[in-house]
Short mmCIF file of C-alpha atoms in Angstrom, two decimals:
data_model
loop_
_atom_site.label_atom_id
_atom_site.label_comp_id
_atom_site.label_asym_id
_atom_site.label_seq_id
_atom_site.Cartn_x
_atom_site.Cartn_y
_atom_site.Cartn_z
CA UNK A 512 122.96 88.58 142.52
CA UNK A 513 121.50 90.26 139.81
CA UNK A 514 117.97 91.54 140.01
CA UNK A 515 115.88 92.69 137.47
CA UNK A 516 113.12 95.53 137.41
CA UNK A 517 109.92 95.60 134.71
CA UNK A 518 109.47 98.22 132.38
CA UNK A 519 107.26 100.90 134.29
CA UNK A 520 105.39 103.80 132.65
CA UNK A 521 106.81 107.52 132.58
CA UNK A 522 105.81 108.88 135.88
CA UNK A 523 106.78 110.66 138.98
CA UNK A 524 104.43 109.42 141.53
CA UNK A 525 106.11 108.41 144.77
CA UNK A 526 104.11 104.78 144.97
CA UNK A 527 105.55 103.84 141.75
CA UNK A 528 109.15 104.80 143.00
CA UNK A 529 108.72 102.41 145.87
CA UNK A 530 106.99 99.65 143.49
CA UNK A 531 110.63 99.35 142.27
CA UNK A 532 112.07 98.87 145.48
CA UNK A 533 111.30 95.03 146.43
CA UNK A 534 111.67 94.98 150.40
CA UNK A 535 114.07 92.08 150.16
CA UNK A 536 116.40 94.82 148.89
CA UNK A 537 115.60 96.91 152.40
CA UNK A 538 119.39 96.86 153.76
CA UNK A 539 120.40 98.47 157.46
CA UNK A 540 122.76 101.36 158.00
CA UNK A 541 126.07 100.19 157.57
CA UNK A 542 128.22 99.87 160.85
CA UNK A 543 131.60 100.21 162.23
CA UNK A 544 132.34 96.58 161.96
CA UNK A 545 131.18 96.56 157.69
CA UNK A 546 131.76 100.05 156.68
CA UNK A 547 130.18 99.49 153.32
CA UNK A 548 126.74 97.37 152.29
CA UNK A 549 126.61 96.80 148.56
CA UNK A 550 123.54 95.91 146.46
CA UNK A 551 123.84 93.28 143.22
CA UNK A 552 123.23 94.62 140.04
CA UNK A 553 119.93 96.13 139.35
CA UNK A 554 118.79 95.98 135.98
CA UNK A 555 115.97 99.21 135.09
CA UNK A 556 113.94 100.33 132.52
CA UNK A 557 111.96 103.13 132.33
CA UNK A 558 111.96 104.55 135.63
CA UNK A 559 111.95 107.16 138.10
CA UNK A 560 112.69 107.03 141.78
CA UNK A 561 110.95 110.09 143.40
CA UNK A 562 113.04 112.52 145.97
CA UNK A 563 114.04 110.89 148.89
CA UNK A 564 117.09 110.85 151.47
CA UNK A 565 119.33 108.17 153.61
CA UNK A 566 120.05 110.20 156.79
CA UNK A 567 121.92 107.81 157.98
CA UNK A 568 124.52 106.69 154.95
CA UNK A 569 126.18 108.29 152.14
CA UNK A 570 125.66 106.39 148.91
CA UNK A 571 127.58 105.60 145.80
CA UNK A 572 125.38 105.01 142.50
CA UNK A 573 127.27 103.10 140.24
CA UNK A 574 126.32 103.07 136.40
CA UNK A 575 127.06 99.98 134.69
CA UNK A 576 125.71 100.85 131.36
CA UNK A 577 122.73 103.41 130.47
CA UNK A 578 122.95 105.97 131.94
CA UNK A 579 121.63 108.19 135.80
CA UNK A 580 120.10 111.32 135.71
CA UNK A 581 120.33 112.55 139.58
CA UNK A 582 118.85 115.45 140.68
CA UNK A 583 120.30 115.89 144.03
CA UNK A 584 120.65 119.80 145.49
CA UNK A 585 119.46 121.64 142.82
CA UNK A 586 121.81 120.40 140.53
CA UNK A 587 121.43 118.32 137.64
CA UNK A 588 123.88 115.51 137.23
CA UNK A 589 124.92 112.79 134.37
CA UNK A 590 126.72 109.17 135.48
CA UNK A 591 127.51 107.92 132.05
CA UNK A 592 128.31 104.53 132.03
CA UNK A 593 131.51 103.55 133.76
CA UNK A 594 131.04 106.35 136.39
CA UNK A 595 129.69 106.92 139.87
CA UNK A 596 127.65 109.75 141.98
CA UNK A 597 128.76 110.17 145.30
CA UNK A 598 125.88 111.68 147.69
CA UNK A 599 126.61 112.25 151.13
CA UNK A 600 123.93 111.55 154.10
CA UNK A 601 120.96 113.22 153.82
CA UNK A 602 120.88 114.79 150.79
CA UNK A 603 117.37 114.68 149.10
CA UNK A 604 117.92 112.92 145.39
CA UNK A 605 115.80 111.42 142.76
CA UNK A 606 117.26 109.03 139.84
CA UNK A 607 115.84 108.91 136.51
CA UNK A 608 116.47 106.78 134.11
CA UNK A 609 114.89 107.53 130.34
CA UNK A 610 115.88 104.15 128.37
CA UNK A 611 117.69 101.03 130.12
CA UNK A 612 119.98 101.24 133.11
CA UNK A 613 122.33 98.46 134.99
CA UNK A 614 124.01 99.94 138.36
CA UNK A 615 125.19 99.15 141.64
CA UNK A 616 124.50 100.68 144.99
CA UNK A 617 126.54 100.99 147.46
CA UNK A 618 125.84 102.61 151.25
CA UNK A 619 128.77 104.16 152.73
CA UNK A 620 129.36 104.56 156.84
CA UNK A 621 129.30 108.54 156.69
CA UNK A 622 131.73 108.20 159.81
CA UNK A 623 134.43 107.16 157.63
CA UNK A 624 137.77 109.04 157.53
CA UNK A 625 138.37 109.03 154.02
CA UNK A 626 135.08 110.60 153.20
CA UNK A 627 135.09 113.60 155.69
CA UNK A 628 135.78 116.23 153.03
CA UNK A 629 134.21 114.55 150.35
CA UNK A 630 131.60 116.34 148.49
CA UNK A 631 128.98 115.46 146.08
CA UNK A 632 130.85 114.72 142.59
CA UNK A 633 130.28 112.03 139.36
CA UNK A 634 133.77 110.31 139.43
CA UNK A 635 134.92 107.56 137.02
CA UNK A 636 135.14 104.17 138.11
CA UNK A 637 138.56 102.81 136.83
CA UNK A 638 139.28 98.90 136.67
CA UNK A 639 140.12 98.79 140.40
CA UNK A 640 137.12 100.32 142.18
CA UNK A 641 134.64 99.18 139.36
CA UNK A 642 136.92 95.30 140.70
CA UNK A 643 136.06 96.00 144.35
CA UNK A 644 132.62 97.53 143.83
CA UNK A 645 131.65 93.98 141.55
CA UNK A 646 133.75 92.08 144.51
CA UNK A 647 131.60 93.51 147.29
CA UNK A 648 128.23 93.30 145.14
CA UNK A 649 129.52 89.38 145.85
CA UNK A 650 129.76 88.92 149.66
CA UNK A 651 126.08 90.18 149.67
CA UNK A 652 125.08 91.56 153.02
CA UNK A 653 125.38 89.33 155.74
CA UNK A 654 127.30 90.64 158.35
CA UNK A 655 127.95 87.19 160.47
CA UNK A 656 131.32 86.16 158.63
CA UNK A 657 132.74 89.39 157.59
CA UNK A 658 136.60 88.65 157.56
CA UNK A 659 139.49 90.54 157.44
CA UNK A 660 140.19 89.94 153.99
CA UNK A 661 136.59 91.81 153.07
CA UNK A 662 137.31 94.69 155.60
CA UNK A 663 140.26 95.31 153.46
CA UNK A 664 138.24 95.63 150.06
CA UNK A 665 135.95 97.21 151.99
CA UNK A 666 138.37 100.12 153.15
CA UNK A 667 139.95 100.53 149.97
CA UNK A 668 136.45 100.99 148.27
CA UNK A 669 136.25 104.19 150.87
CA UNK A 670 139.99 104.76 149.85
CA UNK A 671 139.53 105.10 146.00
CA UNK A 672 136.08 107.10 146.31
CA UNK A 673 137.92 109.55 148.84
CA UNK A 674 141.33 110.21 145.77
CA UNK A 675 138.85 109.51 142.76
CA UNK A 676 139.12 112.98 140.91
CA UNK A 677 135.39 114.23 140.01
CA UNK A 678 134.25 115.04 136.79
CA UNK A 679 132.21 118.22 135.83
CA UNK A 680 129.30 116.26 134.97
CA UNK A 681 126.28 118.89 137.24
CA UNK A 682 124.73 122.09 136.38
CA UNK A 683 122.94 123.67 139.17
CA UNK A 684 119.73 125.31 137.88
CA UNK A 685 120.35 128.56 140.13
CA UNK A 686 117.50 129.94 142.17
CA UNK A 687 116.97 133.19 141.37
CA UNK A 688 113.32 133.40 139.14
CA UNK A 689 115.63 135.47 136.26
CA UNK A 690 118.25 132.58 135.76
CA UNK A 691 116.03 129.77 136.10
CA UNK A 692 113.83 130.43 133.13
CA UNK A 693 116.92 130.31 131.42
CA UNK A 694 118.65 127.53 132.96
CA UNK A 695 115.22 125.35 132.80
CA UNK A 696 115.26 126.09 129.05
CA UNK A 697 118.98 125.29 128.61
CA UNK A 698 118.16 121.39 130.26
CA UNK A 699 115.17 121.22 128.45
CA UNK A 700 116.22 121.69 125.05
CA UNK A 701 119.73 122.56 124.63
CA UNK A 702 119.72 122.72 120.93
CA UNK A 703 117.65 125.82 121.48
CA UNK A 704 119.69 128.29 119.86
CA UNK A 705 118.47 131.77 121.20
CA UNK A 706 121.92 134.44 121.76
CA UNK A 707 122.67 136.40 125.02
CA UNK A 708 120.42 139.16 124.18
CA UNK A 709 117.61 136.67 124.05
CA UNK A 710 117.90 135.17 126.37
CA UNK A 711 118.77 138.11 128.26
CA UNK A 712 115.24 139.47 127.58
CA UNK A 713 113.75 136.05 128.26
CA UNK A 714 115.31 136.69 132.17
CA UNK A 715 113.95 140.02 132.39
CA UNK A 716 116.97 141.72 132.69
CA UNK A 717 119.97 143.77 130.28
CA UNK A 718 122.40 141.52 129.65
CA UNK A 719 125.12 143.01 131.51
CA UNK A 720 123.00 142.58 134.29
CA UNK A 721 122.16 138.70 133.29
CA UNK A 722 125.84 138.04 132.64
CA UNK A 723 126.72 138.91 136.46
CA UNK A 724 123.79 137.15 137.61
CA UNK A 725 124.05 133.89 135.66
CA UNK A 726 127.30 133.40 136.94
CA UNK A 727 126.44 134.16 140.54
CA UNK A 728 123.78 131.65 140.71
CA UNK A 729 125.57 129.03 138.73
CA UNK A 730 129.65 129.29 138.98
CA UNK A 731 129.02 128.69 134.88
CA UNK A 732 129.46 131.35 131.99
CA UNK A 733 126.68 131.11 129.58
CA UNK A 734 128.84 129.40 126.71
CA UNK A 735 129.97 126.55 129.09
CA UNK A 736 126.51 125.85 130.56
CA UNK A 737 125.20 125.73 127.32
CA UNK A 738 128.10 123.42 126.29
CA UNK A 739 127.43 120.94 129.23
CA UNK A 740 123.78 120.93 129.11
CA UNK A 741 124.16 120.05 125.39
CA UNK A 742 127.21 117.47 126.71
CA UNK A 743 124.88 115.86 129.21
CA UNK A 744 121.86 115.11 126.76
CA UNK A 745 124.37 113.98 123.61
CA UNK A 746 125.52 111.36 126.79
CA UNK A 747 121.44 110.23 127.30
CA UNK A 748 120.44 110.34 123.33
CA UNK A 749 123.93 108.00 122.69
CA UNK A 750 123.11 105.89 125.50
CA UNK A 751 119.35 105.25 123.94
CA UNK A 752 121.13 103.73 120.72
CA UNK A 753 122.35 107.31 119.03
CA UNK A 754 125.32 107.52 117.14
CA UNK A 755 128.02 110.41 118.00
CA UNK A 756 126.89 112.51 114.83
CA UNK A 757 123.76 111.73 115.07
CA UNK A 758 123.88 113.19 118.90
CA UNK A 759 125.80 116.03 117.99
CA UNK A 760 123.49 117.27 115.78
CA UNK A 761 120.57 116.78 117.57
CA UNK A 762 121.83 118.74 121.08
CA UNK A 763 122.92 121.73 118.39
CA UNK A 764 126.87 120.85 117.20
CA UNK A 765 126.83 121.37 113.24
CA UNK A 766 130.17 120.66 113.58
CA UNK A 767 131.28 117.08 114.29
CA UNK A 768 134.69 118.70 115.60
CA UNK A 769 133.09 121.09 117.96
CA UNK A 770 130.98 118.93 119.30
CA UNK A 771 133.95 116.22 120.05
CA UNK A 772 136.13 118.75 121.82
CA UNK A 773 132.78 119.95 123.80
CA UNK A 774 132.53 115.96 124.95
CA UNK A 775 136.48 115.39 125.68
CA UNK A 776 136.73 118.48 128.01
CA UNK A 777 133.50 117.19 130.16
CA UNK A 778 133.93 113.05 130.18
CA UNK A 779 138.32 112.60 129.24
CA UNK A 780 136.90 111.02 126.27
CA UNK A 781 135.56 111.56 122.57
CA UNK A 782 131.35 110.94 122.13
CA UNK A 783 132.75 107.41 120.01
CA UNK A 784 134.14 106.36 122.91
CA UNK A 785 130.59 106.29 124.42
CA UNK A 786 128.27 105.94 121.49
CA UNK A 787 127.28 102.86 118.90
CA UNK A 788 129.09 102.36 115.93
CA UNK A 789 128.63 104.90 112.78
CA UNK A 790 126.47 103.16 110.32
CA UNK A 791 128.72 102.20 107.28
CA UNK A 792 127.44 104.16 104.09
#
């Protein structure tokens, strides 16, 4: 089943969030007997879904191609394509997504052993689990035959989310006043070049002070915030039809060579890997 969404305009309103929710897509908790109740593919455009919460399930957002900007507990997270965000029950998230997105959702039975001691992470979806997601996308969500056979894929769906290593794709924004005017600006426009001292001032405080602080609120030295923030939006920019140098430059790498080993650290891959072909001279 593949369903497909209509190009909505730019806002954040909670009635157009829930305009792009058909109710034929309205799906129960999952239960003991079907551990896992997957979604077809969803095709958006354009969108936003506003803050909201599943109290009752964890959830697995799977991004096809496009890409998911999540804000889920003050953090700031990227699924690139070929990844998936892992939220566990009741955590308030919203999705955004600036261009054109295809994903698959997936609500996990929080009860589950495997996913105990699993925490909120972006983890990439190799060719078995992106195989079982697209296999249970396809028994749909009638509970009446389940069979053995489909409790298996089920499980190991729980399985491979529970060992998938997770990626450093978030950047909380920090709560202190001081480090939020910086970390806002840093999200905003991470080509904005301003050095600690500036930035320092920006905060209100020396930068001694601001260096201690930052990484209190954050777990992040300045340089690799910076680095991911300017990571997460070359990832959004290449997904909207950017090439890698073209990216690169406009998130603040002069340097095509920087700005690759910036993108390997944070995805396991180089920007080519995710962006259109280089335009032949």
């Amino acid at each position: 089943m593949t369903i497909h969404y209509e190009k909505m305009p730019k806002q954040s309103s909670r009635s157009a969030a829930n305009a792009i929710l058909p109710k034929s897509l309205t799906v129960r908790d999952p239960s003991v007997d079907r551990p896992v109740v997957a979604l077809g593919e969803q095709h958006v455009e354009a969108v936003r879904f506003e803050t909201h919460a599943h109290a009752n399930f964890a959830q697995l957002l799977c991004c096809l191609s496009g890409v998911l900007e999540v804000e889920c507990g003050g953090e700031r997270a990227i699924v690139p394509p070929g990844h998936a965000l892992f939220i566990r029950p009741g955590e308030p998230h919203s999705v955004h997504v600036e261009n054109r997105a295809r994903l698959r959702t997936l609500d996990l039975w929080p009860s589950a052993s495997q996913l105990k001691d699993r925490q909120r992470c972006v983890i990439p979806m190799g060719d078995l689990l992106a195989a079982l997601v697209e296999r249970a996308c396809e028994m749909g969500t009638d509970d009446a035959d389940i069979t053995s056979h489909a409790r298996r894929v089920l499980d190991l769906i729980l399985d491979e989310v529970a060992a998938a290593s997770p990626l450093s794709l978030s950047l909380p924004r920090g709560r202190d006043p001081r480090v939020l005017k910086v970390t806002e600006l840093l999200l905003r426009s991470p080509d904005d070049g301003r050095d600690l001292d500036e930035l320092a001032r920006l905060a209100g405080a020396s930068p001694r002070n601001f260096i201690r602080l930052f990484r209190r609120e954050t777990g992040f030295t300045l340089k690799a915030y910076r680095r991911l923030a300017r990571v997460q939006r070359a990832i959004v920019l290449m997904a909207g039809g950017q090439t890698a140098s073209s990216a690169g430059a406009s998130v603040g790498y002069l340097n095509q060579s920087t700005f690759t080993h910036a993108f390997r650290e944070a995805t396991g891959k180089t920007p080519r890997a995710k962006a259109p072909p280089e335009k032949s001279a």
